[in-house]
Amino acid sequence: MKRKKLTEADVTAESVFMLKRRQVLKMLGISATALSLPAAAQADLLDWFKGNDRPPAPAGKALDFAKPAEWQANLTLTPEDKVAGYNNFYEFGLDKADPAANAGSLRTDPWTLTIGGEVAKPLTLDHDDLTKRFPLEERIYRMRCVEAWSMVVPWVGFPLHKLLALV
């Protein structure tokens, strides 16, 4: 694929990204107004620390995986019900708990992964192909988010570079 040569005409206009003093003041005023709203009208960022009133997440397939010592952490894991019931899949609803409540009927079989385009060997794989070709392993990750939450969770998968080496 030939890359397009960019010209000065293709550069984003400064007016699109450069804020002016009046725009900044306007945004500050809107922010101050929003902050003065009653708590019921604001997003409750501290829901994470309240009691668990989230529905349980649907159970997935049981996976066979290794636990390499170099990827394990000597940390207390975040309870699974907190992790699995708190996410942003807006296809299932706008609230953080909606996906856990509404995703039970989602069918992911027979989904496939196709790697194509500028690769030497295009490839299409399904879930079973992936788990047969690439041994799964568990790694423990510490996640921190700009939404004011953090958690320690196990991740089960395989390194992406192993998949990319095939194509």
Coordinates of C-alpha atoms in Angstrom, one line a residue:
M1 CA 0.0 0.0 0.0
K2 CA 1.4 3.4 -1.0
R3 CA 1.4 6.0 1.7
K4 CA -0.1 9.4 0.9
K5 CA 2.3 12.3 1.2
L6 CA 1.0 14.9 3.5
T7 CA 1.0 18.6 2.5
E8 CA 0.5 21.8 4.5
A9 CA -3.1 21.7 3.5
D10 CA -3.5 18.4 5.4
V11 CA -2.4 19.9 8.7
T12 CA -5.2 20.3 11.3
A13 CA -6.2 23.9 11.6
E14 CA -5.0 25.6 14.8
S15 CA -8.6 26.7 15.6
V16 CA -9.5 23.0 16.1
F17 CA -7.1 22.4 18.9
M18 CA -6.0 25.8 20.2
L19 CA -8.2 27.0 23.1
K20 CA -8.8 30.7 23.4
R21 CA -9.2 32.5 26.8
R22 CA -12.9 32.8 26.4
Q23 CA -13.3 29.1 25.7
V24 CA -11.3 28.2 28.8
L25 CA -13.4 30.6 30.9
K26 CA -16.6 29.1 29.5
M27 CA -15.5 25.6 30.2
L28 CA -14.5 26.6 33.8
G29 CA -18.0 28.1 34.3
I30 CA -19.7 24.9 33.0
S31 CA -17.5 22.8 35.3
A32 CA -18.3 24.9 38.3
T33 CA -22.0 24.7 37.6
A34 CA -21.8 20.9 37.2
L35 CA -19.9 20.6 40.5
S36 CA -22.6 22.5 42.3
L37 CA -25.3 20.0 41.3
P38 CA -26.7 17.8 44.1
A39 CA -24.9 14.6 44.6
A40 CA -27.8 12.6 43.1
A41 CA -27.1 14.2 39.7
Q42 CA -23.4 13.5 39.7
A43 CA -21.6 10.3 38.9
D44 CA -20.8 8.5 42.1
L45 CA -17.1 7.7 41.7
L46 CA -17.0 6.0 45.1
D47 CA -19.5 3.2 44.2
W48 CA -16.5 0.9 43.9
F49 CA -16.0 1.0 47.6
K50 CA -19.6 0.5 48.7
G51 CA -21.3 -2.8 49.3
N52 CA -21.5 -5.3 46.4
D53 CA -24.9 -4.7 44.8
R54 CA -23.8 -5.7 41.4
P55 CA -25.2 -8.8 39.7
P56 CA -22.7 -11.7 39.2
A57 CA -21.0 -11.8 35.8
P58 CA -21.9 -14.7 33.5
A59 CA -19.5 -17.7 33.8
G60 CA -17.2 -18.3 30.8
K61 CA -15.4 -21.4 29.5
A62 CA -13.0 -23.1 31.9
L63 CA -9.4 -22.5 30.7
D64 CA -6.3 -24.6 31.2
F65 CA -3.3 -22.4 31.8
A66 CA 0.1 -22.2 33.4
K67 CA 1.2 -19.8 36.2
P68 CA 4.8 -18.7 35.4
A69 CA 6.4 -17.6 38.6
E70 CA 7.9 -14.4 37.1
W71 CA 4.4 -13.1 36.4
Q72 CA 2.8 -13.8 39.8
A73 CA 2.6 -11.1 42.4
N74 CA 2.5 -11.5 46.2
L75 CA -0.6 -9.2 46.4
T76 CA -4.2 -9.8 47.4
L77 CA -6.4 -10.1 44.4
T78 CA -9.4 -7.8 44.0
P79 CA -12.5 -9.9 44.6
E80 CA -13.8 -11.4 41.3
D81 CA -17.3 -10.1 41.8
K82 CA -15.9 -6.5 42.0
V83 CA -13.8 -7.0 38.8
A84 CA -16.3 -8.9 36.6
G85 CA -19.2 -6.7 37.5
Y86 CA -17.6 -3.3 36.8
N87 CA -16.9 -2.4 33.2
N88 CA -17.6 -0.1 30.3
F89 CA -19.1 -2.3 27.5
Y90 CA -21.7 0.2 26.5
E91 CA -23.4 -2.2 24.1
F92 CA -25.0 -3.7 27.2
G93 CA -26.0 -0.5 29.0
L94 CA -24.6 2.8 30.3
D95 CA -24.1 1.8 34.0
K96 CA -21.0 0.0 35.0
A97 CA -23.0 -3.0 36.3
D98 CA -25.2 -3.3 33.2
P99 CA -22.8 -5.6 31.2
A100 CA -22.7 -8.1 34.0
A101 CA -26.5 -8.1 34.2
N102 CA -27.1 -8.1 30.4
A103 CA -24.3 -10.1 28.8
G104 CA -25.4 -13.6 29.7
S105 CA -27.0 -14.2 26.3
L106 CA -24.0 -13.0 24.3
R107 CA -22.8 -15.7 22.0
T108 CA -19.1 -15.6 21.2
D109 CA -19.1 -18.9 19.3
P110 CA -18.5 -19.0 16.3
W111 CA -16.5 -15.7 16.4
T112 CA -13.2 -15.6 14.5
L113 CA -10.1 -13.5 14.5
T114 CA -8.8 -12.5 11.0
I115 CA -5.4 -11.0 10.6
G116 CA -5.1 -9.5 7.1
G117 CA -4.0 -6.5 5.2
E118 CA -0.3 -5.7 5.1
V119 CA 0.8 -9.1 6.4
A120 CA 2.8 -11.8 4.7
K121 CA 0.5 -14.7 5.6
P122 CA -3.2 -13.7 6.3
L123 CA -4.8 -15.9 9.0
T124 CA -8.2 -16.6 10.4
L125 CA -8.5 -18.4 13.8
D126 CA -11.4 -19.2 16.2
H127 CA -11.2 -19.5 20.0
D128 CA -10.2 -23.2 19.9
D129 CA -7.5 -22.6 17.3
L130 CA -6.0 -19.9 19.5
T131 CA -6.0 -22.0 22.7
K132 CA -4.5 -25.0 20.9
R133 CA -1.7 -23.1 19.1
F134 CA -0.7 -20.9 22.0
P135 CA -0.4 -22.2 25.6
L136 CA -2.3 -19.9 28.0
E137 CA -0.6 -18.4 31.0
E138 CA -1.7 -16.4 33.9
R139 CA -0.1 -13.0 34.8
I140 CA -1.0 -10.8 37.7
Y141 CA -1.5 -7.1 36.8
R142 CA -2.0 -4.0 38.9
M143 CA -4.4 -1.7 37.1
R144 CA -5.0 2.0 37.9
C145 CA -7.6 4.0 36.1
V146 CA -8.2 7.7 35.6
E147 CA -11.8 7.1 36.9
A148 CA -10.3 6.9 40.4
W149 CA -10.2 3.1 40.9
S150 CA -7.5 0.4 41.0
M151 CA -7.4 -3.3 41.2
V152 CA -5.1 -6.3 41.2
V153 CA -6.3 -9.0 38.8
P154 CA -5.2 -12.2 37.1
W155 CA -5.0 -12.1 33.3
V156 CA -5.1 -15.3 31.3
G157 CA -3.9 -15.2 27.7
F158 CA -0.8 -15.5 25.6
P159 CA 1.8 -13.0 24.5
L160 CA 0.7 -11.1 21.3
H161 CA 4.1 -11.4 19.7
K162 CA 3.6 -15.2 19.4
L163 CA 0.5 -14.6 17.3
L164 CA 2.1 -11.9 15.2
A165 CA 5.0 -14.2 14.4
L166 CA 2.7 -16.4 12.4
V167 CA 1.7 -13.7 10.0

